[in-house]
Amino acid sequence: MAKTQTYNADSITVLEGLEPVRTRPGMYIGGVGAKGLNHLVYEILDNAVDEHLAGYCSEIRVTLEKDGSCTVQDNGRGLPVDMHQKGVSAERVIMTTLHAGGKFDNQAYKTSGGLHGVGSSVVNALSSRMTVEVARDGKIYRDSYSRGIPVTELKDGLLPVVGKTRQTGTRINFMPDDEIFEKTVFKSEWIKSRLHETAYLNPELTIFFRDLREFSSPHVHQEAFTAGEDGQMSFGLDALSRAQAAEATEQLKSQQADAEEGQSSVGEDIVFHEPEGLKAYITALNKGQETVTPLIYFKDRSGDTEVECCFQYVDAFEENIHGFCNNIFTQEGGTHITGFKTRYTQLINSYAKQLGVLKDKDANFTGPDTRNGMTCVIAIKYRDPIFEGQTKTKLASAEASNDVAAVTGEKLEHYFDRNVETIRAIIACAEKSAKIRKAEEKARTNMLSKNKFSFDSNGKLKVCTSKDPEKCEIFIVEGDSAGGSAGNGRNREFQAILPIRGKILNVEKASIDKVLANAEIRTMINSFGCGFSEGYGNDFDITKLRYHKIILMTDADVDGSHIDTLLLTFFYRFMPELIYNGHVYVSMPPLYLVTPRGKNAKPLYMYNDRELQKYQQNHEPSTYELKRFKGLGEMDPPDLWATTLDPERRVLKRVEIEDARLASEVTEMLMGSDVAPRRDFIYTHAHEAQIDT
Ligand code: 0R9
């Protein structure tokens, strides 16, 4: 087969077709950072899942290849390869035509699932190379592309046959384009989480995951960070995990958990198959927590909507509801969730009255009262859904609300009428929640009205002179000594310093009044100026934020990581918009100072062991002096300015909780009482923690 890259009529059409994707990748995949990169995998995966939903595919294989590419393979019918009306193979048309959100226009190929967009052409456009292999009609066909441009020569418009087979299916291998993406290393944690979620939502599907990359072994993994513009790095969940691993290590130590069998439960070969579907999903989400009700499950159809739901109460004071529409996670909620909540609140209040728990004079339970402690997954299938919201993950289709409400009302009435103990347990949770809510409302009003929120409760904040939030930065610094150095080394015009002493309160475990009584937390809330949100109140207003960069500046050791975790947990729980809007950063102070001997030699700061090793490989020990910084407090103000404060020279990682759910799950798991999952987590992530020895 001759490979060419000629600009014939075909390729010109292709260029015209896919050029907008390469010009504005963010519009199609949500960005060129880690999120966009992993999105490529999801786009191809979704098409394979679509084939499963159509009833033709039972297995999907996702492989992160040694060379950095990704392969997705399904055992469905195989992409259509016959002649399309455009005069070339249908496969070529699918891979090179931008479909404006709809399906492949030819009705003949419309999947019966008919649920996804066709993102394969977008992935093609953003891949430096892509190979498509189709097993169909006893033959294997192969086509290949470079940056969306076909490199395989067609014969009379049809794909070359490269082999014979009795199987059917599609295999797509693609290499993300390093001209487009900031970094091209897939995040296996995110991908595995997505695959597991897909398996829960599709109980008849089996997904095989394989990570063949060199660094995938837990013992040799190194994050391939590359600095972006202005030296800032993206800081995803992996980095958060490093801090959490440290947090977990601490907790484990204190619980004297045994450290036998140092094997990670996460390997490089994983099979995701969840025949119990949503029931298994809820069981996994509630793992390690004390359950208060059995699993409650229903599935039915109303109008055009298929509704499946499973929930269970645990002994906790928050709700945890996950919505999906056509297998797509609806991060921002939407009509399906509203329909469920509205009908559910009515139902619980109605039973509470019937059972005499609420008297006529009593106020109804609020919606949150009825759902506190609930872990719930609502998955609907709905033809042609409309999504809105900041990240287009909010279901807007009005019909879905009525349909979900109808199914919820009918199915749950049927269930509760036959399971009175369960409805009593749920009402008891609502009563407890209402009581706590009223106490908290009172505490909150008292706190605010008495103006107990002095601006700087511990008197340590060093403010900056500028009032322009876009310019201003606040460094949250570990310890008074580093706080002192930072205070003297900073640029007073736009850099404020807030030293915190030791470990801040773990908000995951504390009640709201304890959180608000904590001096460090109050100072943070007041300094940021934008309020906070929690269960019953939402005073958060991002437009009032005084500092557009909130920078955590802690030592590069276990304690520092622990403090980062506690701070990030606080932001995640009380000010998540700060993270979603990219205002939170972690500073990267250097670990080493290398001073070469000799005149005019400039001192070199090294930020990690790899950098130092590289230097040491090329320089004799006698030619330089090496100093390891034990902590920020050791640096004098000019050093701190040069390495960590100066916007021109410092390195920051932006905290990006791409998958907030995953972060939340990990946080909860780490703070929970069950040791086993925490231990698994530590073994998996311990290699990422930079432990000071
Ligand atoms: C490895 C990832 N898999 C895919 O991308 C994939 C797409 C696809 C497909 C069909 C079957 N398998 C697939 N795998 C298909 C075949 C037929 C009808 N509909 C769908 C048929 O044989 O008649 N897709 C074909 C077109 C599309 N998917 C899409 F473009 F609409 F998405």
mmCIF file of C-alpha atoms and ligand atoms in Angstrom, residues 43-52 54 56-57 60-61 71-82 90 93-95 99 102-112 116-120 130 132-134 136 169-173, ligand 1:
data_model
loop_
_atom_site.group_PDB
_atom_site.id
_atom_site.type_symbol
_atom_site.label_atom_id
_atom_site.label_comp_id
_atom_site.label_asym_id
_atom_site.label_seq_id
_atom_site.Cartn_x
_atom_site.Cartn_y
_atom_site.Cartn_z
ATOM 1 C CA GLU A 43 -14.664 10.643 22.167
ATOM 2 C CA ILE A 44 -13.511 7.389 20.592
ATOM 3 C CA LEU A 45 -14.694 5.344 23.567
ATOM 4 C CA ASP A 46 -18.157 6.914 23.323
ATOM 5 C CA ASN A 47 -18.521 5.783 19.719
ATOM 6 C CA ALA A 48 -17.669 2.234 20.744
ATOM 7 C CA VAL A 49 -20.159 2.459 23.644
ATOM 8 C CA ASP A 50 -22.710 3.706 21.136
ATOM 9 C CA GLU A 51 -22.208 0.492 19.201
ATOM 10 C CA HIS A 52 -22.789 -1.396 22.467
ATOM 11 C CA ALA A 54 -27.071 -0.370 19.533
ATOM 12 C CA TYR A 56 -23.808 -5.136 18.609
ATOM 13 C CA CYS A 57 -20.768 -4.774 20.832
ATOM 14 C CA ILE A 60 -14.178 -2.668 24.359
ATOM 15 C CA ARG A 61 -10.418 -2.572 24.791
ATOM 16 C CA THR A 71 -5.840 2.334 20.957
ATOM 17 C CA VAL A 72 -9.578 1.773 21.338
ATOM 18 C CA GLN A 73 -11.049 -1.398 19.909
ATOM 19 C CA ASP A 74 -14.609 -2.700 19.864
ATOM 20 C CA ASN A 75 -16.174 -5.940 18.684
ATOM 21 C CA GLY A 76 -19.167 -4.320 17.015
ATOM 22 C CA ARG A 77 -20.203 -4.456 13.377
ATOM 23 C CA GLY A 78 -17.209 -2.447 12.239
ATOM 24 C CA LEU A 79 -17.369 1.071 10.875
ATOM 25 C CA PRO A 80 -19.100 1.087 7.511
ATOM 26 C CA VAL A 81 -16.472 0.981 4.739
ATOM 27 C CA ASP A 82 -18.692 0.819 1.661
ATOM 28 C CA ALA A 90 -17.925 5.799 4.367
ATOM 29 C CA VAL A 93 -16.159 10.436 5.261
ATOM 30 C CA ILE A 94 -16.786 9.738 8.962
ATOM 31 C CA MET A 95 -13.143 10.383 9.864
ATOM 32 C CA HIS A 99 -20.448 16.751 12.075
ATOM 33 C CA GLY A 102 -25.416 15.484 14.965
ATOM 34 C CA LYS A 103 -24.931 11.935 13.808
ATOM 35 C CA PHE A 104 -23.307 10.814 10.645
ATOM 36 C CA ASP A 105 -25.809 12.226 8.176
ATOM 37 C CA ASN A 106 -26.487 9.037 6.261
ATOM 38 C CA GLN A 107 -29.595 7.435 7.790
ATOM 39 C CA ALA A 108 -28.304 3.992 6.821
ATOM 40 C CA TYR A 109 -25.594 4.244 9.469
ATOM 41 C CA LYS A 110 -27.656 5.731 12.218
ATOM 42 C CA THR A 111 -27.069 3.697 15.346
ATOM 43 C CA SER A 112 -30.133 2.462 17.140
ATOM 44 C CA HIS A 116 -23.529 10.285 20.841
ATOM 45 C CA GLY A 117 -21.865 12.873 18.727
ATOM 46 C CA VAL A 118 -19.303 11.606 16.310
ATOM 47 C CA GLY A 119 -16.054 12.915 17.663
ATOM 48 C CA SER A 120 -13.748 10.628 15.700
ATOM 49 C CA MET A 130 -4.241 7.934 13.363
ATOM 50 C CA VAL A 132 -8.349 2.968 11.614
ATOM 51 C CA GLU A 133 -8.765 -0.764 11.164
ATOM 52 C CA VAL A 134 -12.138 -2.267 10.402
ATOM 53 C CA ARG A 136 -16.030 -6.577 8.426
ATOM 54 C CA GLY A 169 -15.098 -4.689 14.929
ATOM 55 C CA THR A 170 -13.249 -1.391 14.794
ATOM 56 C CA ARG A 171 -9.790 -0.513 16.094
ATOM 57 C CA ILE A 172 -8.590 3.075 16.232
ATOM 58 C CA ASN A 173 -5.071 4.021 17.214
HETATM 59 C C1 0R9 B 1 -13.100 1.895 18.300
HETATM 60 C C2 0R9 B 1 -14.111 2.940 18.343
HETATM 61 N N1 0R9 B 1 -15.277 2.515 17.619
HETATM 62 C C3 0R9 B 1 -15.928 3.317 16.761
HETATM 63 O O1 0R9 B 1 -15.591 4.468 16.581
HETATM 64 C C4 0R9 B 1 -17.061 2.762 16.059
HETATM 65 C C5 0R9 B 1 -17.968 3.464 15.306
HETATM 66 C C6 0R9 B 1 -18.879 2.521 14.787
HETATM 67 C C7 0R9 B 1 -20.010 2.577 13.966
HETATM 68 C C8 0R9 B 1 -20.683 1.377 13.696
HETATM 69 C C9 0R9 B 1 -20.197 0.202 14.251
HETATM 70 N N2 0R9 B 1 -19.125 0.152 15.015
HETATM 71 C C10 0R9 B 1 -18.478 1.294 15.290
HETATM 72 N N3 0R9 B 1 -17.364 1.446 16.046
HETATM 73 C C11 0R9 B 1 -21.911 1.319 12.894
HETATM 74 C C12 0R9 B 1 -22.071 0.358 11.926
HETATM 75 C C13 0R9 B 1 -23.268 0.342 11.218
HETATM 76 C C14 0R9 B 1 -24.288 1.251 11.523
HETATM 77 N N4 0R9 B 1 -24.098 2.141 12.495
HETATM 78 C C15 0R9 B 1 -22.921 2.172 13.181
HETATM 79 C C16 0R9 B 1 -23.499 -0.639 10.145
HETATM 80 O O2 0R9 B 1 -22.736 -1.564 10.045
HETATM 81 O O3 0R9 B 1 -24.498 -0.466 9.427
HETATM 82 N N5 0R9 B 1 -20.384 3.813 13.437
HETATM 83 C C17 0R9 B 1 -20.678 4.119 12.153
HETATM 84 C C18 0R9 B 1 -20.966 5.412 12.027
HETATM 85 C C19 0R9 B 1 -20.825 5.876 13.242
HETATM 86 N N6 0R9 B 1 -20.484 4.921 14.075
HETATM 87 C C20 0R9 B 1 -20.993 7.265 13.612
HETATM 88 F F1 0R9 B 1 -20.225 7.979 12.855
HETATM 89 F F2 0R9 B 1 -22.251 7.574 13.469
HETATM 90 F F3 0R9 B 1 -20.662 7.434 14.859
#
